């Protein structure tokens, strides 16, 4: 029943396109490295004639055969990525008898990951088209990517609608997760039945963006703490507020973004483009830019932020491959004798006081988050 309903939705002649005209051109980076003031006007989109910046201002380095297969994927696509050999390949479980015939599974890898797969004899060294279990593996040339592997992962994560232009629904799953429920059932129950543009789990602990930013610095999830401070000040200055009941029906400002389900259309595509631009501007910690992009964009995103208990029932989470340095913190960079670890860049004066006197650009945010008055 679910398969037939999703097939009918995908074949429906009244299905509307995204309405976004993507900016073309050549740049040194995928998003064009726009300034904050240049990015802000694109948050409000009601004029379909305006070209919108949404990645690929630089060519994504994959083969033509892979690109063709991606364009031929219609209906539902499940996407994941492993860069810098950071995770193991995990096969989806609980698939229905017709799922593999109606759902595409694509896994993006770089040269480093490919060498590991060849070494462990998971794929033949001389093959050009790779497939491991359910996953169609796409090799991405490292030469044309970001230096930070975590940033490379957000290319397929947030530009999935551009990589798969004919797909109507998508599921992004971090490589640290194993899918335990059929993707067709997930799309139907969390997106279609909820009439949502996007479905994502709430964070298990945090509801305010600043809480996640502080945890990111405290647990060294990103090495440039001063950069995190500047990012939060930029968002506070341009309208980011802590979560409150006034933001309902959005129940939180912080998601667990390891699993994202989308109905490709104007609102979800717009959100994904806006978020990707923010990630390139600051860092790949997508939970920090999530509420900023969601709250400032117009038209508003129809978002299903489901409970953590649901997330725990539909995926199993594993640890990343253990390595010195590297990882999502972006602490690893190239050196003459191989990778080396960046030193943590400390923040300047804190977010509330500047040079010992009140007040910084995030004073209003922090006081509201703490439930205190400005007096």
Tab-separated table of C-alpha atoms in Angstrom:
chain	number	residue	atom	x	y	z
A	1	UNK	CA	0.000	0.000	0.000
A	2	UNK	CA	2.813	2.392	0.947
A	3	UNK	CA	4.759	1.581	-2.221
A	4	UNK	CA	1.764	2.257	-4.441
A	5	UNK	CA	0.955	5.530	-2.682
A	6	UNK	CA	4.517	6.831	-3.026
A	7	UNK	CA	4.671	5.699	-6.660
A	8	UNK	CA	1.445	7.596	-7.363
A	9	UNK	CA	2.846	10.706	-5.661
A	10	UNK	CA	6.003	10.511	-7.743
A	11	UNK	CA	4.098	10.005	-10.995
A	12	UNK	CA	1.468	12.651	-10.254
A	13	UNK	CA	1.443	15.085	-13.163
A	14	UNK	CA	0.536	17.933	-10.814
A	15	UNK	CA	3.793	17.506	-8.885
A	16	UNK	CA	5.313	20.967	-8.734
A	17	UNK	CA	8.979	21.616	-9.380
A	18	UNK	CA	11.080	23.409	-6.805
A	19	UNK	CA	10.643	26.824	-8.408
A	20	UNK	CA	14.301	27.631	-7.793
A	21	UNK	CA	16.589	28.791	-10.585
A	22	UNK	CA	20.098	27.901	-9.527
A	23	UNK	CA	22.972	30.273	-10.003
A	24	UNK	CA	25.524	29.146	-12.576
A	25	UNK	CA	29.130	30.162	-12.927
A	26	UNK	CA	32.655	29.392	-11.816
A	27	UNK	CA	34.016	29.985	-8.341
A	28	UNK	CA	36.849	28.744	-6.169
A	29	UNK	CA	34.396	27.059	-3.772
A	30	UNK	CA	31.128	25.177	-4.221
A	31	UNK	CA	28.944	27.850	-2.600
A	32	UNK	CA	30.878	30.853	-3.910
A	33	UNK	CA	31.960	32.049	-0.439
A	34	UNK	CA	29.318	34.806	-0.220
A	35	UNK	CA	29.547	37.303	2.624
A	36	UNK	CA	26.859	37.416	5.325
A	37	UNK	CA	25.291	40.528	3.825
A	38	UNK	CA	25.264	38.914	0.378
A	39	UNK	CA	23.601	35.746	1.707
A	40	UNK	CA	20.811	37.409	3.715
A	41	UNK	CA	18.652	38.645	0.772
A	42	UNK	CA	18.206	35.059	-0.448
A	43	UNK	CA	16.393	33.973	2.722
A	44	UNK	CA	13.149	35.461	1.385
A	45	UNK	CA	12.232	33.828	-1.912
A	46	UNK	CA	9.054	34.669	-3.784
A	47	UNK	CA	10.507	35.648	-7.157
A	48	UNK	CA	11.205	32.568	-9.268
A	49	UNK	CA	13.115	34.604	-11.837
A	50	UNK	CA	15.966	35.303	-9.408
A	51	UNK	CA	18.930	32.944	-9.656
A	52	UNK	CA	19.642	31.316	-6.312
A	53	UNK	CA	23.102	30.300	-5.008
A	54	UNK	CA	22.970	26.599	-4.153
A	55	UNK	CA	26.378	25.001	-4.506
A	56	UNK	CA	28.115	23.639	-7.584
A	57	UNK	CA	29.544	26.981	-8.595
A	58	UNK	CA	32.512	24.644	-8.754
A	59	UNK	CA	32.212	21.286	-10.544
A	60	UNK	CA	31.597	18.265	-8.339
A	61	UNK	CA	34.382	15.813	-9.323
A	62	UNK	CA	32.542	12.587	-10.162
A	63	UNK	CA	32.472	10.501	-13.344
A	64	UNK	CA	29.923	11.014	-16.100
A	65	UNK	CA	28.611	7.456	-15.652
A	66	UNK	CA	27.951	8.095	-11.959
A	67	UNK	CA	26.270	11.396	-12.786
A	68	UNK	CA	24.013	9.671	-15.314
A	69	UNK	CA	22.992	6.978	-12.831
A	70	UNK	CA	22.184	9.662	-10.271
A	71	UNK	CA	20.040	11.583	-12.741
A	72	UNK	CA	18.209	8.370	-13.637
A	73	UNK	CA	17.207	7.822	-10.023
A	74	UNK	CA	13.540	8.738	-9.758
A	75	UNK	CA	11.242	8.403	-6.789
A	76	UNK	CA	13.106	7.744	-3.511
A	77	UNK	CA	16.871	7.901	-2.939
A	78	UNK	CA	18.837	7.020	0.209
A	79	UNK	CA	22.185	8.811	0.427
A	80	UNK	CA	25.229	8.497	2.666
A	81	UNK	CA	28.935	9.361	2.506
A	82	UNK	CA	32.272	8.244	3.929
A	83	UNK	CA	35.211	10.625	3.576
A	84	UNK	CA	38.727	10.167	4.958
A	85	UNK	CA	37.888	6.489	5.757
A	86	UNK	CA	35.958	7.768	8.788
A	87	UNK	CA	33.306	5.014	8.956
A	88	UNK	CA	32.467	1.487	7.892
A	89	UNK	CA	29.833	0.626	5.291
A	90	UNK	CA	26.644	-0.513	7.002
A	91	UNK	CA	23.935	-2.303	5.050
A	92	UNK	CA	20.290	-1.284	5.565
A	93	UNK	CA	18.082	-3.843	7.278
A	94	UNK	CA	14.351	-4.483	7.317
A	95	UNK	CA	13.913	-3.867	3.583
A	96	UNK	CA	10.713	-4.976	1.881
A	97	UNK	CA	10.767	-7.398	-1.041
A	98	UNK	CA	10.278	-4.619	-3.598
A	99	UNK	CA	12.341	-1.870	-1.996
A	100	UNK	CA	15.605	-2.441	-3.859
A	101	UNK	CA	13.669	-2.266	-7.144
A	102	UNK	CA	12.083	1.062	-6.227
A	103	UNK	CA	14.634	2.864	-4.028
A	104	UNK	CA	18.152	3.975	-4.970
A	105	UNK	CA	20.965	3.665	-2.430
A	106	UNK	CA	24.014	5.858	-3.125
A	107	UNK	CA	27.184	6.079	-1.043
A	108	UNK	CA	29.795	8.776	-1.778
A	109	UNK	CA	33.448	8.065	-0.961
A	110	UNK	CA	36.797	9.790	-1.551
A	111	UNK	CA	40.193	8.415	-2.589
A	112	UNK	CA	41.248	7.682	1.009
A	113	UNK	CA	38.116	5.621	1.682
A	114	UNK	CA	38.459	3.832	-1.660
A	115	UNK	CA	41.981	2.691	-0.776
A	116	UNK	CA	40.669	1.221	2.461
A	117	UNK	CA	37.864	-0.642	0.682
A	118	UNK	CA	40.298	-2.039	-1.885
A	119	UNK	CA	42.733	-3.045	0.858
A	120	UNK	CA	40.020	-5.008	2.653
A	121	UNK	CA	38.919	-6.505	-0.701
A	122	UNK	CA	35.417	-5.128	-0.464
A	123	UNK	CA	35.653	-3.856	-4.027
A	124	UNK	CA	37.947	-4.858	-6.932
A	125	UNK	CA	40.817	-2.448	-7.570
A	126	UNK	CA	40.294	-2.229	-11.344
A	127	UNK	CA	36.523	-1.788	-11.377
A	128	UNK	CA	34.993	1.571	-12.360
A	129	UNK	CA	31.436	0.932	-11.175
A	130	UNK	CA	31.309	-0.078	-7.533
A	131	UNK	CA	28.461	-1.746	-5.675
A	132	UNK	CA	28.564	-3.156	-2.148
A	133	UNK	CA	25.334	-4.789	-1.025
A	134	UNK	CA	22.502	-2.299	-1.460
A	135	UNK	CA	24.867	0.647	-1.959
A	136	UNK	CA	25.876	2.037	-5.341
A	137	UNK	CA	29.272	3.547	-4.508
A	138	UNK	CA	30.297	6.851	-6.129
A	139	UNK	CA	33.957	7.843	-6.064
A	140	UNK	CA	34.584	11.572	-5.604
A	141	UNK	CA	38.042	12.842	-6.533
A	142	UNK	CA	39.691	14.366	-3.474
A	143	UNK	CA	41.542	16.927	-5.590
A	144	UNK	CA	38.418	18.973	-6.233
A	145	UNK	CA	37.030	18.915	-2.676
A	146	UNK	CA	37.368	20.895	0.542
A	147	UNK	CA	40.416	20.220	2.716
A	148	UNK	CA	38.106	19.279	5.597
A	149	UNK	CA	36.498	15.799	5.173
A	150	UNK	CA	33.521	16.794	7.340
A	151	UNK	CA	32.754	19.688	4.996
A	152	UNK	CA	32.883	17.315	2.033
A	153	UNK	CA	30.209	15.202	3.690
A	154	UNK	CA	27.707	18.058	3.741
A	155	UNK	CA	27.828	18.345	-0.067
A	156	UNK	CA	25.669	15.242	-0.654
A	157	UNK	CA	23.919	15.819	2.679
A	158	UNK	CA	22.455	19.217	1.772
A	159	UNK	CA	22.730	19.286	-2.019
A	160	UNK	CA	20.992	15.936	-2.488
A	161	UNK	CA	18.184	17.595	-4.474
A	162	UNK	CA	20.748	18.876	-6.967
A	163	UNK	CA	22.737	15.650	-7.218
A	164	UNK	CA	19.495	13.710	-7.774
A	165	UNK	CA	17.358	16.227	-9.701
A	166	UNK	CA	14.673	13.684	-10.654
A	167	UNK	CA	14.143	12.177	-7.195
A	168	UNK	CA	11.004	13.219	-5.347
A	169	UNK	CA	11.974	12.033	-1.855
A	170	UNK	CA	15.312	11.481	-0.171
A	171	UNK	CA	16.759	10.120	3.056
A	172	UNK	CA	20.162	11.230	4.255
A	173	UNK	CA	21.784	8.850	6.744
A	174	UNK	CA	25.159	9.477	8.357
A	175	UNK	CA	27.583	6.608	7.803
A	176	UNK	CA	27.765	6.030	11.571
A	177	UNK	CA	24.116	4.881	11.440
A	178	UNK	CA	22.574	1.649	10.225
A	179	UNK	CA	19.041	1.919	8.851
A	180	UNK	CA	16.737	-0.639	10.501
A	181	UNK	CA	13.389	0.232	8.890
A	182	UNK	CA	12.366	0.210	5.233
A	183	UNK	CA	12.894	3.704	3.731
A	184	UNK	CA	9.509	3.653	2.006
A	185	UNK	CA	7.794	3.168	5.366
A	186	UNK	CA	9.846	6.002	6.871
A	187	UNK	CA	9.041	8.437	4.068
A	188	UNK	CA	5.360	7.553	4.281
A	189	UNK	CA	5.014	7.774	8.074
A	190	UNK	CA	7.302	10.753	8.803
A	191	UNK	CA	6.899	12.913	5.678
A	192	UNK	CA	3.848	12.013	3.598
A	193	UNK	CA	1.433	11.282	6.461
A	194	UNK	CA	2.590	14.408	8.325
A	195	UNK	CA	2.328	16.583	5.186
A	196	UNK	CA	5.896	17.714	5.892
A	197	UNK	CA	8.652	19.075	3.681
A	198	UNK	CA	11.280	17.578	5.956
A	199	UNK	CA	11.482	15.239	8.948
A	200	UNK	CA	14.321	15.212	11.469
A	201	UNK	CA	14.790	14.090	15.054
A	202	UNK	CA	14.957	16.482	17.983
A	203	UNK	CA	18.278	16.616	19.800
A	204	UNK	CA	18.207	14.384	22.912
A	205	UNK	CA	19.495	17.134	25.250
A	206	UNK	CA	19.434	20.641	23.773
A	207	UNK	CA	16.698	22.944	22.513
A	208	UNK	CA	18.681	26.205	22.120
A	209	UNK	CA	21.309	26.777	19.429
A	210	UNK	CA	23.642	28.402	21.972
A	211	UNK	CA	23.596	25.224	24.075
A	212	UNK	CA	24.844	23.263	21.083
A	213	UNK	CA	27.453	25.933	20.312
A	214	UNK	CA	28.786	25.771	23.874
A	215	UNK	CA	28.906	21.964	23.740
A	216	UNK	CA	30.694	22.128	20.390
A	217	UNK	CA	33.413	24.261	21.950
A	218	UNK	CA	33.537	22.353	25.241
A	219	UNK	CA	33.915	18.916	23.647
A	220	UNK	CA	36.173	20.200	20.840
A	221	UNK	CA	33.788	19.150	18.067
A	222	UNK	CA	35.226	22.044	16.073
A	223	UNK	CA	38.768	23.325	16.546
A	224	UNK	CA	38.191	27.044	15.866
A	225	UNK	CA	36.406	28.224	19.014
A	226	UNK	CA	36.907	31.854	18.074
A	227	UNK	CA	35.182	31.098	14.772
A	228	UNK	CA	32.244	29.558	16.657
A	229	UNK	CA	31.944	32.734	18.729
A	230	UNK	CA	31.926	34.924	15.614
A	231	UNK	CA	29.323	32.657	14.000
A	232	UNK	CA	26.979	32.948	16.977
A	233	UNK	CA	27.471	36.714	17.155
A	234	UNK	CA	26.645	36.967	13.453
A	235	UNK	CA	23.449	34.978	13.952
A	236	UNK	CA	22.433	36.947	17.059
A	237	UNK	CA	23.004	40.200	15.194
A	238	UNK	CA	20.826	39.042	12.301
A	239	UNK	CA	17.816	37.835	14.244
A	240	UNK	CA	18.481	34.442	15.831
A	241	UNK	CA	16.531	34.051	19.095
A	242	UNK	CA	16.472	31.211	21.645
A	243	UNK	CA	13.673	28.701	21.391
A	244	UNK	CA	10.405	29.687	23.058
A	245	UNK	CA	6.758	28.627	22.652
A	246	UNK	CA	6.372	31.457	20.134
A	247	UNK	CA	8.371	29.304	17.687
A	248	UNK	CA	5.784	26.519	17.734
A	249	UNK	CA	4.986	24.343	15.836
A	250	UNK	CA	8.790	23.991	15.796
A	251	UNK	CA	9.425	22.175	19.127
A	252	UNK	CA	13.181	22.798	19.262
A	253	UNK	CA	16.022	24.744	17.651
A	254	UNK	CA	18.470	21.827	17.727
A	255	UNK	CA	18.062	18.631	15.681
A	256	UNK	CA	19.955	15.388	15.525
A	257	UNK	CA	20.888	15.823	11.885
A	258	UNK	CA	22.323	12.334	11.358
A	259	UNK	CA	19.033	11.330	9.686
A	260	UNK	CA	17.102	13.685	7.396
A	261	UNK	CA	14.011	12.789	5.363
A	262	UNK	CA	12.887	15.183	2.620
A	263	UNK	CA	10.126	15.757	0.129
A	264	UNK	CA	11.933	17.607	-2.653
A	265	UNK	CA	10.164	20.863	-3.382
A	266	UNK	CA	10.504	24.624	-3.066
A	267	UNK	CA	10.639	24.883	0.727
A	268	UNK	CA	12.899	21.930	1.493
A	269	UNK	CA	15.233	22.763	-1.389
A	270	UNK	CA	15.395	26.406	-0.306
A	271	UNK	CA	16.245	25.392	3.250
A	272	UNK	CA	18.938	22.964	2.104
A	273	UNK	CA	20.543	25.608	-0.123
A	274	UNK	CA	20.519	28.233	2.632
A	275	UNK	CA	22.007	25.840	5.156
A	276	UNK	CA	24.758	24.691	2.804
A	277	UNK	CA	25.764	28.317	2.188
A	278	UNK	CA	26.029	28.868	5.946
A	279	UNK	CA	28.128	25.746	6.411
A	280	UNK	CA	30.653	26.877	3.839
A	281	UNK	CA	30.760	30.348	5.382
A	282	UNK	CA	31.512	29.071	8.903
A	283	UNK	CA	31.964	25.340	9.562
A	284	UNK	CA	30.282	21.959	8.876
A	285	UNK	CA	28.532	21.816	12.268
A	286	UNK	CA	25.063	21.958	10.720
A	287	UNK	CA	23.153	22.013	14.032
A	288	UNK	CA	24.502	25.535	14.658
A	289	UNK	CA	23.016	27.017	11.480
A	290	UNK	CA	19.809	24.958	11.516
A	291	UNK	CA	17.445	27.280	13.439
A	292	UNK	CA	18.965	30.408	11.883
A	293	UNK	CA	18.168	29.219	8.349
A	294	UNK	CA	14.803	27.727	9.322
A	295	UNK	CA	13.511	30.788	11.220
A	296	UNK	CA	14.679	33.437	8.763
A	297	UNK	CA	13.587	31.744	5.525
A	298	UNK	CA	10.335	32.523	3.783
A	299	UNK	CA	8.204	30.660	2.747
A	300	UNK	CA	8.299	28.745	6.026
A	301	UNK	CA	9.445	25.145	6.157
A	302	UNK	CA	6.887	22.468	7.094
A	303	UNK	CA	9.041	20.533	9.516
A	304	UNK	CA	8.321	17.316	11.409
A	305	UNK	CA	10.750	17.235	14.362
A	306	UNK	CA	10.024	13.810	15.779
A	307	UNK	CA	10.901	12.432	19.196
A	308	UNK	CA	14.290	10.926	20.022
A	309	UNK	CA	12.607	7.612	20.873
A	310	UNK	CA	11.525	7.259	17.230
A	311	UNK	CA	15.072	7.925	16.049
A	312	UNK	CA	16.362	5.193	18.359
A	313	UNK	CA	13.864	2.685	16.931
A	314	UNK	CA	14.690	3.251	13.244
A	315	UNK	CA	18.509	3.396	13.313
A	316	UNK	CA	21.412	1.879	15.217
A	317	UNK	CA	24.339	4.195	15.929
A	318	UNK	CA	27.970	3.029	15.857
A	319	UNK	CA	31.273	4.699	16.663
A	320	UNK	CA	33.408	6.242	13.950
A	321	UNK	CA	36.649	4.558	12.954
A	322	UNK	CA	39.244	5.403	15.602
A	323	UNK	CA	41.988	7.718	14.315
A	324	UNK	CA	44.342	10.274	15.728
A	325	UNK	CA	42.983	13.755	14.961
A	326	UNK	CA	40.676	14.344	12.010
A	327	UNK	CA	36.995	13.562	12.210
A	328	UNK	CA	34.073	15.913	12.397
A	329	UNK	CA	36.086	18.456	14.374
A	330	UNK	CA	38.073	19.262	11.248
A	331	UNK	CA	41.276	19.149	13.270
A	332	UNK	CA	43.286	17.346	10.599
A	333	UNK	CA	45.123	19.164	7.810
A	334	UNK	CA	47.711	18.160	5.233
A	335	UNK	CA	51.392	18.369	6.090
A	336	UNK	CA	54.662	17.490	4.338
A	337	UNK	CA	54.882	14.243	6.328
A	338	UNK	CA	51.196	13.383	6.204
A	339	UNK	CA	48.190	14.601	8.201
A	340	UNK	CA	48.805	16.767	11.224
A	341	UNK	CA	46.451	17.958	13.939
A	342	UNK	CA	45.432	21.601	14.259
A	343	UNK	CA	45.692	23.271	17.627
A	344	UNK	CA	42.496	24.541	19.179
A	345	UNK	CA	41.982	28.224	18.447
A	346	UNK	CA	40.619	29.801	21.601
A	347	UNK	CA	37.823	32.348	21.596
A	348	UNK	CA	38.302	35.986	22.489
A	349	UNK	CA	36.127	37.770	25.101
A	350	UNK	CA	32.997	35.856	26.003
A	351	UNK	CA	29.602	36.284	24.400
A	352	UNK	CA	28.119	38.493	27.115
A	353	UNK	CA	30.940	40.891	28.001
A	354	UNK	CA	33.366	42.601	25.660
A	355	UNK	CA	36.564	43.984	27.177
A	356	UNK	CA	35.025	43.625	30.635
A	357	UNK	CA	31.942	45.682	29.883
A	358	UNK	CA	28.451	44.688	28.864
A	359	UNK	CA	27.283	43.943	26.157
A	360	UNK	CA	27.985	41.716	23.172
A	361	UNK	CA	25.767	41.015	20.180
A	362	UNK	CA	24.378	37.896	21.911
A	363	UNK	CA	23.366	39.560	25.190
A	364	UNK	CA	19.658	39.573	24.337
A	365	UNK	CA	19.797	35.929	23.227
A	366	UNK	CA	21.571	34.749	26.367
A	367	UNK	CA	19.358	36.686	28.768
A	368	UNK	CA	16.215	35.310	27.125
A	369	UNK	CA	17.665	31.781	27.147
A	370	UNK	CA	18.452	32.116	30.857
A	371	UNK	CA	15.045	33.660	31.562
A	372	UNK	CA	16.479	36.912	32.860
A	373	UNK	CA	15.418	40.481	32.067
A	374	UNK	CA	17.817	42.956	30.465
A	375	UNK	CA	17.666	45.114	33.540
